[in-house]
GROMACS .gro file of C-alpha atoms in nm:
model
  402
    1MET     CA    1   9.570  15.168   9.752
    2SER     CA    2   9.476  14.851   9.564
    3PHE     CA    3   9.565  14.501   9.680
    4SER     CA    4   9.815  14.453   9.396
    5ARG     CA    5  10.005  14.763   9.508
    6TYR     CA    6  10.024  14.629   9.863
    7ILE     CA    7  10.174  14.309   9.728
    8PHE     CA    8  10.425  14.503   9.518
    9CYS     CA    9  10.531  14.718   9.813
   10PHE     CA   10  10.569  14.412  10.032
   11PHE     CA   11  10.787  14.245   9.768
   12VAL     CA   12  11.013  14.553   9.738
   13LEU     CA   13  11.039  14.575  10.118
   14VAL     CA   14  11.134  14.211  10.158
   15VAL     CA   15  11.398  14.228   9.885
   16THR     CA   16  11.556  14.561   9.983
   17LEU     CA   17  11.536  14.552  10.363
   18PRO     CA   18  11.810  14.289  10.407
   19SER     CA   19  12.062  14.517  10.235
   20PHE     CA   20  12.037  14.756  10.530
   21SER     CA   21  12.031  14.508  10.819
   22PHE     CA   22  12.204  14.188  10.702
   23ASP     CA   23  12.558  14.098  10.595
   24ARG     CA   24  12.560  14.023  10.226
   25VAL     CA   25  12.736  13.694  10.149
   26THR     CA   26  12.758  13.432   9.874
   27GLY     CA   27  12.613  13.089   9.942
   28ALA     CA   28  12.408  13.172  10.251
   29ASN     CA   29  12.218  12.845  10.213
   30ALA     CA   30  12.449  12.664   9.972
   31SER     CA   31  12.322  12.319  10.074
   32LEU     CA   32  12.001  12.394   9.888
   33ASN     CA   33  12.198  12.416   9.562
   34ILE     CA   34  12.324  12.055   9.570
   35VAL     CA   35  12.204  11.849   9.275
   36PRO     CA   36  11.952  11.616   9.440
   37GLY     CA   37  11.906  11.321   9.202
   38ALA     CA   38  12.122  11.081   9.001
   39ARG     CA   39  11.938  11.143   8.673
   40SER     CA   40  12.008  11.516   8.663
   41ALA     CA   41  12.359  11.461   8.806
   42ALA     CA   42  12.444  11.229   8.516
   43LEU     CA   43  12.319  11.500   8.279
   44GLY     CA   44  12.570  11.753   8.409
   45GLY     CA   45  12.350  11.877   8.692
   46THR     CA   46  12.084  12.025   8.462
   47VAL     CA   47  11.813  11.972   8.720
   48MET     CA   48  11.619  12.285   8.615
   49ALA     CA   49  11.573  12.146   8.264
   50GLN     CA   50  11.422  11.815   8.382
   51LYS     CA   51  11.057  11.717   8.384
   52GLU     CA   52  11.090  11.364   8.517
   53GLU     CA   53  11.336  11.417   8.804
   54LEU     CA   54  11.077  11.407   9.081
   55ILE     CA   55  11.336  11.426   9.356
   56GLY     CA   56  11.445  11.760   9.209
   57ILE     CA   57  11.130  11.950   9.305
   58THR     CA   58  11.346  12.191   9.507
   59ASP     CA   59  11.484  12.337   9.182
   60ASN     CA   60  11.202  12.275   8.931
   61PRO     CA   61  10.869  12.270   9.117
   62TRP     CA   62  10.665  12.337   8.799
   63GLN     CA   63  10.702  11.970   8.698
   64LEU     CA   64  10.447  11.889   8.971
   65ALA     CA   65  10.176  12.016   8.734
   66LEU     CA   66  10.258  11.730   8.493
   67GLN     CA   67  10.253  11.438   8.736
   68GLU     CA   68   9.977  11.177   8.718
   69TYR     CA   69  10.079  10.945   9.003
   70ALA     CA   70  10.223  10.975   9.352
   71TRP     CA   71  10.596  10.898   9.376
   72GLY     CA   72  10.842  10.860   9.659
   73SER     CA   73  11.209  10.923   9.571
   74PHE     CA   74  11.535  10.862   9.758
   75SER     CA   75  11.890  10.967   9.677
   76HIS     CA   76  12.231  10.897   9.833
   77VAL     CA   77  12.584  11.017   9.755
   78ALA     CA   78  12.907  10.986   9.953
   79TYR     CA   79  13.153  11.271   9.898
   80PHE     CA   80  13.515  11.293  10.008
   81GLU     CA   81  13.625  11.257  10.372
   82GLY     CA   82  13.305  11.090  10.483
   83THR     CA   83  13.072  11.373  10.382
   84VAL     CA   84  12.731  11.229  10.290
   85TYR     CA   85  12.423  11.374  10.123
   86ASP     CA   86  12.086  11.199  10.160
   87MET     CA   87  11.750  11.318  10.034
   88ALA     CA   88  11.392  11.191  10.028
   89SER     CA   89  11.090  11.344   9.857
   90MET     CA   90  10.722  11.273   9.800
   91THR     CA   91  10.507  11.409   9.518
   92ILE     CA   92  10.127  11.405   9.519
   93PRO     CA   93   9.925  11.493   9.205
   94LEU     CA   94   9.606  11.694   9.248
   95GLU     CA   95   9.308  11.735   9.017
   96GLY     CA   96   9.322  11.989   8.738
   97MET     CA   97   9.699  11.969   8.667
   98HIS     CA   98   9.807  12.069   9.016
   99GLY     CA   99  10.071  11.900   9.225
  100LEU     CA  100  10.222  11.914   9.572
  101GLY     CA  101  10.561  11.792   9.689
  102VAL     CA  102  10.766  11.774  10.009
  103SER     CA  103  11.132  11.683  10.060
  104PHE     CA  104  11.387  11.632  10.337
  105SER     CA  105  11.765  11.625  10.310
  106ARG     CA  106  12.078  11.601  10.522
  107PHE     CA  107  12.424  11.709  10.414
  108GLY     CA  108  12.701  11.655  10.665
  109ALA     CA  109  12.972  11.441  10.820
  110ASN     CA  110  13.003  11.241  11.141
  111ASP     CA  111  13.284  11.162  11.386
  112ILE     CA  112  13.506  11.457  11.299
  113PRO     CA  113  13.805  11.484  11.537
  114TRP     CA  114  13.766  11.788  11.764
  115ILE     CA  115  14.068  11.926  11.948
  116LYS     CA  116  14.056  12.259  12.126
  117GLU     CA  117  14.304  12.523  12.028
  118GLY     CA  118  14.619  12.497  12.240
  119GLU     CA  119  14.568  12.133  12.339
  120GLN     CA  120  14.811  11.862  12.239
  121ILE     CA  121  14.712  11.622  11.966
  122PRO     CA  122  14.623  11.296  12.141
  123GLU     CA  123  14.765  10.965  12.032
  124GLY     CA  124  14.546  10.702  11.874
  125SER     CA  125  14.172  10.763  11.879
  126ASP     CA  126  14.155  10.917  12.223
  127TYR     CA  127  13.992  11.244  12.119
  128LYS     CA  128  13.652  11.402  12.109
  129THR     CA  129  13.444  11.403  11.791
  130LEU     CA  130  13.167  11.622  11.656
  131ASN     CA  131  12.907  11.606  11.383
  132ILE     CA  132  12.822  11.880  11.137
  133ALA     CA  133  12.513  11.883  10.918
  134ASP     CA  134  12.266  12.093  10.725
  135TRP     CA  135  11.908  11.973  10.754
  136THR     CA  136  11.661  12.104  10.494
  137PHE     CA  137  11.285  12.084  10.457
  138SER     CA  138  11.105  12.197  10.142
  139ILE     CA  139  10.746  12.236  10.026
  140ALA     CA  140  10.676  12.278   9.654
  141TYR     CA  141  10.365  12.345   9.450
  142GLY     CA  142  10.313  12.337   9.073
  143ARG     CA  143  10.017  12.410   8.847
  144ARG     CA  144   9.927  12.464   8.483
  145LEU     CA  145   9.857  12.832   8.418
  146TRP     CA  146   9.770  12.843   8.050
  147LYS     CA  147   9.802  12.585   7.773
  148ASN     CA  148  10.168  12.477   7.795
  149LEU     CA  149  10.274  12.730   8.060
  150ASP     CA  150  10.350  12.587   8.407
  151LEU     CA  151  10.424  12.768   8.734
  152GLY     CA  152  10.616  12.638   9.034
  153ILE     CA  153  10.682  12.775   9.382
  154ALA     CA  154  10.911  12.622   9.644
  155VAL     CA  155  10.976  12.725  10.005
  156HIS     CA  156  11.281  12.592  10.190
  157GLY     CA  157  11.381  12.587  10.553
  158LEU     CA  158  11.730  12.498  10.680
  159TYR     CA  159  11.871  12.406  11.020
  160ARG     CA  160  12.251  12.409  11.052
  161GLU     CA  161  12.470  12.232  11.309
  162LEU     CA  162  12.830  12.354  11.309
  163ASP     CA  163  13.031  12.503  11.594
  164GLN     CA  164  12.711  12.701  11.643
  165THR     CA  165  12.357  12.642  11.525
  166GLY     CA  166  12.169  12.849  11.271
  167TRP     CA  167  11.846  12.876  11.075
  168GLY     CA  168  11.802  12.958  10.708
  169PHE     CA  169  11.518  13.037  10.468
  170ARG     CA  170  11.476  13.066  10.093
  171SER     CA  171  11.190  13.064   9.842
  172ASP     CA  172  11.211  13.002   9.467
  173LEU     CA  173  10.983  13.086   9.176
  174GLY     CA  174  10.991  12.918   8.834
  175LEU     CA  175  10.813  12.913   8.499
  176SER     CA  176  10.829  12.659   8.218
  177TYR     CA  177  10.681  12.667   7.868
  178THR     CA  178  10.667  12.376   7.622
  179PHE     CA  179  10.673  12.452   7.250
  180PRO     CA  180  10.577  12.211   6.972
  181LYS     CA  181  10.831  11.944   6.878
  182ASN     CA  182  10.898  11.873   7.249
  183PHE     CA  183  11.111  12.184   7.304
  184SER     CA  184  11.089  12.347   7.649
  185VAL     CA  185  11.237  12.655   7.814
  186ALA     CA  186  11.240  12.747   8.182
  187ALA     CA  187  11.344  13.028   8.414
  188VAL     CA  188  11.405  12.998   8.790
  189LEU     CA  189  11.440  13.292   9.027
  190LYS     CA  190  11.618  13.155   9.333
  191GLY     CA  191  11.572  13.345   9.655
  192TRP     CA  192  11.311  13.584   9.515
  193THR     CA  193  11.247  13.689   9.875
  194SER     CA  194  11.627  13.672   9.929
  195SER     CA  195  11.810  13.377  10.087
  196ALA     CA  196  11.874  13.451  10.455
  197ALA     CA  197  12.040  13.277  10.750
  198LYS     CA  198  12.057  13.362  11.121
  199TRP     CA  199  12.329  13.225  11.346
  200GLU     CA  200  12.322  13.149  11.716
  201SER     CA  201  12.566  13.436  11.774
  202GLY     CA  202  12.308  13.680  11.637
  203THR     CA  203  12.473  13.730  11.297
  204PHE     CA  204  12.238  13.769  10.999
  205GLU     CA  205  12.347  13.681  10.646
  206TYR     CA  206  12.164  13.712  10.318
  207GLU     CA  207  12.216  13.642   9.950
  208SER     CA  208  12.050  13.843   9.674
  209PRO     CA  209  11.811  13.676   9.426
  210GLU     CA  210  11.961  13.500   9.127
  211LEU     CA  211  11.804  13.405   8.793
  212TYR     CA  212  11.881  13.087   8.599
  213LEU     CA  213  11.769  12.978   8.252
  214ALA     CA  214  11.724  12.625   8.119
  215ALA     CA  215  11.610  12.444   7.806
  216SER     CA  216  11.543  12.088   7.692
  217TRP     CA  217  11.462  11.911   7.365
  218ASN     CA  218  11.342  11.556   7.303
  219TYR     CA  219  11.322  11.382   6.967
  220PRO     CA  220  11.193  11.026   6.909
  221ILE     CA  221  11.416  10.803   6.694
  222ARG     CA  222  11.202  10.510   6.583
  223TYR     CA  223  11.489  10.333   6.407
  224PHE     CA  224  11.670  10.283   6.740
  225TYR     CA  225  11.350  10.222   6.940
  226GLY     CA  226  11.387  10.520   7.171
  227SER     CA  227  11.419  10.896   7.202
  228PHE     CA  228  11.709  11.141   7.222
  229GLY     CA  229  11.716  11.427   7.473
  230ALA     CA  230  11.942  11.731   7.515
  231TYR     CA  231  11.945  11.952   7.827
  232TRP     CA  232  12.108  12.286   7.915
  233GLN     CA  233  12.119  12.505   8.224
  234SER     CA  234  12.279  12.848   8.248
  235ALA     CA  235  12.495  13.012   8.508
  236GLY     CA  236  12.350  13.290   8.719
  237VAL     CA  237  12.231  13.587   8.516
  238PHE     CA  238  12.258  13.869   8.771
  239HIS     CA  239  12.585  13.811   8.957
  240ASN     CA  240  12.945  13.711   8.901
  241GLU     CA  241  13.039  13.352   8.982
  242ALA     CA  242  13.362  13.157   9.008
  243ARG     CA  243  13.401  12.957   8.687
  244ASP     CA  244  13.733  12.773   8.734
  245LEU     CA  245  13.677  12.440   8.907
  246ASP     CA  246  14.051  12.374   8.938
  247PHE     CA  247  14.093  12.680   9.166
  248GLU     CA  248  14.394  12.794   8.963
  249GLY     CA  249  14.460  13.087   8.734
  250ASN     CA  250  14.270  13.411   8.714
  251GLU     CA  251  13.920  13.425   8.854
  252ARG     CA  252  13.654  13.435   8.584
  253GLY     CA  253  13.284  13.473   8.622
  254GLY     CA  254  13.137  13.761   8.429
  255ASP     CA  255  12.761  13.794   8.416
  256LEU     CA  256  12.548  13.790   8.101
  257LEU     CA  257  12.582  14.162   8.025
  258GLU     CA  258  12.952  14.199   8.107
  259SER     CA  259  13.081  13.893   7.924
  260PRO     CA  260  12.825  13.681   7.736
  261LEU     CA  261  13.081  13.419   7.622
  262ASP     CA  262  13.219  13.378   7.971
  263TRP     CA  263  12.864  13.350   8.102
  264LEU     CA  264  12.787  13.074   7.851
  265SER     CA  265  13.101  12.885   7.957
  266GLY     CA  266  12.967  12.875   8.312
  267GLY     CA  267  12.665  12.674   8.205
  268ARG     CA  268  12.619  12.298   8.208
  269GLY     CA  269  12.461  12.045   7.976
  270GLY     CA  270  12.383  11.681   7.911
  271ILE     CA  271  12.246  11.433   7.659
  272GLU     CA  272  12.038  11.121   7.704
  273PHE     CA  273  11.906  10.834   7.498
  274ALA     CA  274  11.606  10.653   7.646
  275PHE     CA  275  11.519  10.316   7.493
  276ASP     CA  276  11.157  10.208   7.476
  277PHE     CA  277  11.227   9.899   7.687
  278GLY     CA  278  11.326  10.109   7.992
  279LEU     CA  279  11.704  10.165   7.972
  280SER     CA  280  11.848  10.520   7.958
  281LEU     CA  281  12.211  10.618   7.890
  282ARG     CA  282  12.336  10.964   7.991
  283ALA     CA  283  12.641  11.190   7.974
  284GLY     CA  284  12.712  11.555   8.046
  285LEU     CA  285  12.941  11.832   8.168
  286SER     CA  286  12.880  12.005   8.501
  287SER     CA  287  13.078  12.303   8.368
  288PHE     CA  288  13.161  12.393   8.009
  289THR     CA  289  13.494  12.538   8.129
  290THR     CA  290  13.662  12.196   8.150
  291PHE     CA  291  13.613  11.843   8.021
  292GLU     CA  292  13.733  11.713   8.358
  293SER     CA  293  13.385  11.788   8.490
  294PHE     CA  294  13.228  11.511   8.280
  295THR     CA  295  12.942  11.303   8.414
  296VAL     CA  296  12.795  10.972   8.299
  297GLY     CA  297  12.514  10.753   8.419
  298ALA     CA  298  12.225  10.524   8.342
  299GLY     CA  299  11.870  10.460   8.448
  300VAL     CA  300  11.649  10.151   8.446
  301VAL     CA  301  11.272  10.127   8.469
  302VAL     CA  302  11.250   9.800   8.662
  303SER     CA  303  10.871   9.812   8.665
  304THR     CA  304  10.598  10.068   8.621
  305PHE     CA  305  10.626  10.145   8.995
  306LEU     CA  306  11.007  10.124   9.036
  307LYS     CA  307  11.289  10.330   8.880
  308VAL     CA  308  11.662  10.320   8.959
  309ASP     CA  309  11.921  10.579   8.845
  310TYR     CA  310  12.300  10.593   8.879
  311ALA     CA  311  12.549  10.875   8.815
  312PHE     CA  312  12.928  10.908   8.814
  313GLU     CA  313  13.058  11.263   8.866
  314SER     CA  314  13.418  11.367   8.809
  315HIS     CA  315  13.598  11.682   8.925
  316PRO     CA  316  13.932  11.836   8.821
  317VAL     CA  317  14.055  11.852   9.183
  318LEU     CA  318  13.817  11.681   9.422
  319SER     CA  319  13.746  11.310   9.433
  320SER     CA  320  13.495  11.156   9.195
  321VAL     CA  321  13.164  11.047   9.346
  322HIS     CA  322  12.893  10.792   9.277
  323ARG     CA  323  12.526  10.875   9.321
  324VAL     CA  324  12.221  10.646   9.334
  325SER     CA  325  11.851  10.737   9.326
  326VAL     CA  326  11.542  10.520   9.360
  327GLY     CA  327  11.184  10.612   9.275
  328ILE     CA  328  10.882  10.413   9.398
  329SER     CA  329  10.513  10.474   9.323
  330PRO     CA  330  10.281  10.319   9.585
  331TRP     CA  331   9.977  10.383   9.365
  332LEU     CA  332  10.124  10.207   9.062
  333PHE     CA  333  10.228   9.915   9.284
  334PHE     CA  334   9.861   9.830   9.339
  335ASN     CA  335   9.712   9.969   9.016
  336ASP     CA  336   9.786   9.967   8.645
  337SER     CA  337   9.902  10.284   8.476
  338LYS     CA  338   9.684  10.458   8.218
  339GLU     CA  339   9.922  10.354   7.940
  340LYS     CA  340   9.901   9.987   8.041
  341LYS     CA  341   9.520  10.002   8.058
  342GLU     CA  342   9.506  10.158   7.711
  343LYS     CA  343   9.730   9.884   7.572
  344GLN     CA  344   9.517   9.614   7.735
  345GLU     CA  345   9.198   9.766   7.594
  346LYS     CA  346   9.355   9.796   7.250
  347SER     CA  347   9.475   9.436   7.264
  348PHE     CA  348   9.128   9.320   7.371
  349VAL     CA  349   8.967   9.504   7.081
  350GLU     CA  350   9.215   9.356   6.835
  351LYS     CA  351   9.138   9.005   6.963
  352GLU     CA  352   8.764   9.062   6.933
  353GLU     CA  353   8.779   9.202   6.581
  354PRO     CA  354   8.835   8.866   6.400
  355VAL     CA  355   8.531   8.710   6.573
  356GLU     CA  356   8.312   9.003   6.480
  357THR     CA  357   8.440   8.993   6.124
  358LEU     CA  358   8.364   8.619   6.096
  359GLU     CA  359   8.014   8.667   6.233
  360MET     CA  360   7.951   8.950   5.989
  361GLN     CA  361   8.079   8.736   5.702
  362GLU     CA  362   7.850   8.447   5.798
  363THR     CA  363   7.551   8.684   5.817
  364ILE     CA  364   7.628   8.823   5.473
  365GLU     CA  365   7.655   8.473   5.326
  366GLU     CA  366   7.319   8.375   5.480
  367HIS     CA  367   7.156   8.676   5.317
  368GLN     CA  368   7.314   8.583   4.985
  369ILE     CA  369   7.179   8.227   5.014
  370ILE     CA  370   6.830   8.352   5.091
  371GLU     CA  371   6.832   8.594   4.801
  372LYS     CA  372   6.970   8.328   4.567
  373GLU     CA  373   6.715   8.056   4.477
  374PRO     CA  374   6.829   7.695   4.482
  375GLU     CA  375   6.889   7.531   4.148
  376GLU     CA  376   6.616   7.265   4.195
  377PHE     CA  377   6.350   7.526   4.238
  378LYS     CA  378   6.435   7.717   3.926
  379GLU     CA  379   6.178   7.690   3.640
  380GLU     CA  380   6.318   7.587   3.310
  381PRO     CA  381   6.229   7.824   3.031
  382VAL     CA  382   5.962   7.672   2.801
  383THR     CA  383   6.067   7.641   2.442
  384VAL     CA  384   5.824   7.563   2.161
  385GLU     CA  385   5.962   7.327   1.904
  386GLU     CA  386   5.867   7.390   1.549
  387THR     CA  387   5.676   7.095   1.384
  388GLU     CA  388   5.494   7.038   1.067
  389THR     CA  389   5.171   7.047   1.259
  390GLU     CA  390   4.947   7.313   1.135
  391VAL     CA  391   4.644   7.446   1.298
  392LEU     CA  392   4.357   7.489   1.065
  393GLU     CA  393   4.067   7.692   1.149
  394GLY     CA  394   3.738   7.566   1.016
  395SER     CA  395   3.388   7.549   1.103
  396GLY     CA  396   3.286   7.285   1.338
  397GLY     CA  397   3.627   7.187   1.480
  398ILE     CA  398   4.001   7.148   1.438
  399TYR     CA  399   4.167   6.924   1.182
  400TRP     CA  400   4.513   6.778   1.180
  401GLU     CA  401   4.693   6.712   0.866
  402GLU     CA  402   4.987   6.476   0.874
   0.00000   0.00000   0.00000
């Protein structure tokens, strides 16, 4: 049996074995699905369609193949009832359009009142408290496969602290292709080895793989000194999902084959205009089912090594939230970017060109002076005036006759 067949058999075993030994659930490691950065959050959560959301390497690892500099990114958002999500990531470019990234995150709440069943509710603040949290660690790798085709792989680990502890695991696989005119498409297979979790009680849970599609388009608008971008991300292709964010009415969530229109309504999208001087304005919908899921935000490039993004996210039922992300490049802090160096070299050449032109003009004039004789050295043409003098030829001499 060839090596490729061994790999195929292993893949089938890993995907199918959980169905016989695990409890199938939805959202086994749901903390890994949180939108990580403010830029993608302001664009409706279209993180899979982004190429410059470095903190989002957990959902689009192929963008690591496009990075030229090392970046450190940090994100913070406070949800309702004191629930907080914090994330930090680091991306490192490698030679030959390769890239590596790592990220850490915590999603949880602190100082939650804890009262045992059957006990009386104490007065004041005289009660025990507990903390709950999901801790995640991710490693991502991206590389250029062929021309404009990029591959990304991400592996995630999760440690959960609730009334009991648990461990989770998931791996994702993604591809992205960029067409001419700055149009890109992407596909992400989440949990391609299944998404599994094991609890302290011995319970095993798993979630089947799910496929997502995404697309983006960017168009420069010179008249407004910037570029326009549009982003879209689909709902899950394989399985049914809850579409109604208001938790009311009939449940909807048909997949692509059962109900294409309903599947499209479960997607999300966003638009952005990025000015050349570093300001970006964004808006989006985190679900096409309702306009109450609108998102807005902005981003500022403070310097070549510092970027700041902000997002406001609304919800039909839950409280609105504010999200902030910061990106810092240690390498660009001490060095100039390639674009800045090219501009400096171009500016230097433009400054040198007039001097060279003047020197060339002076040289040409000197050659013209050398080739052109001065007026004082020119010989006047000799003209013979006609007179009445006649030359007579005779023997013995010359005679003049007046």
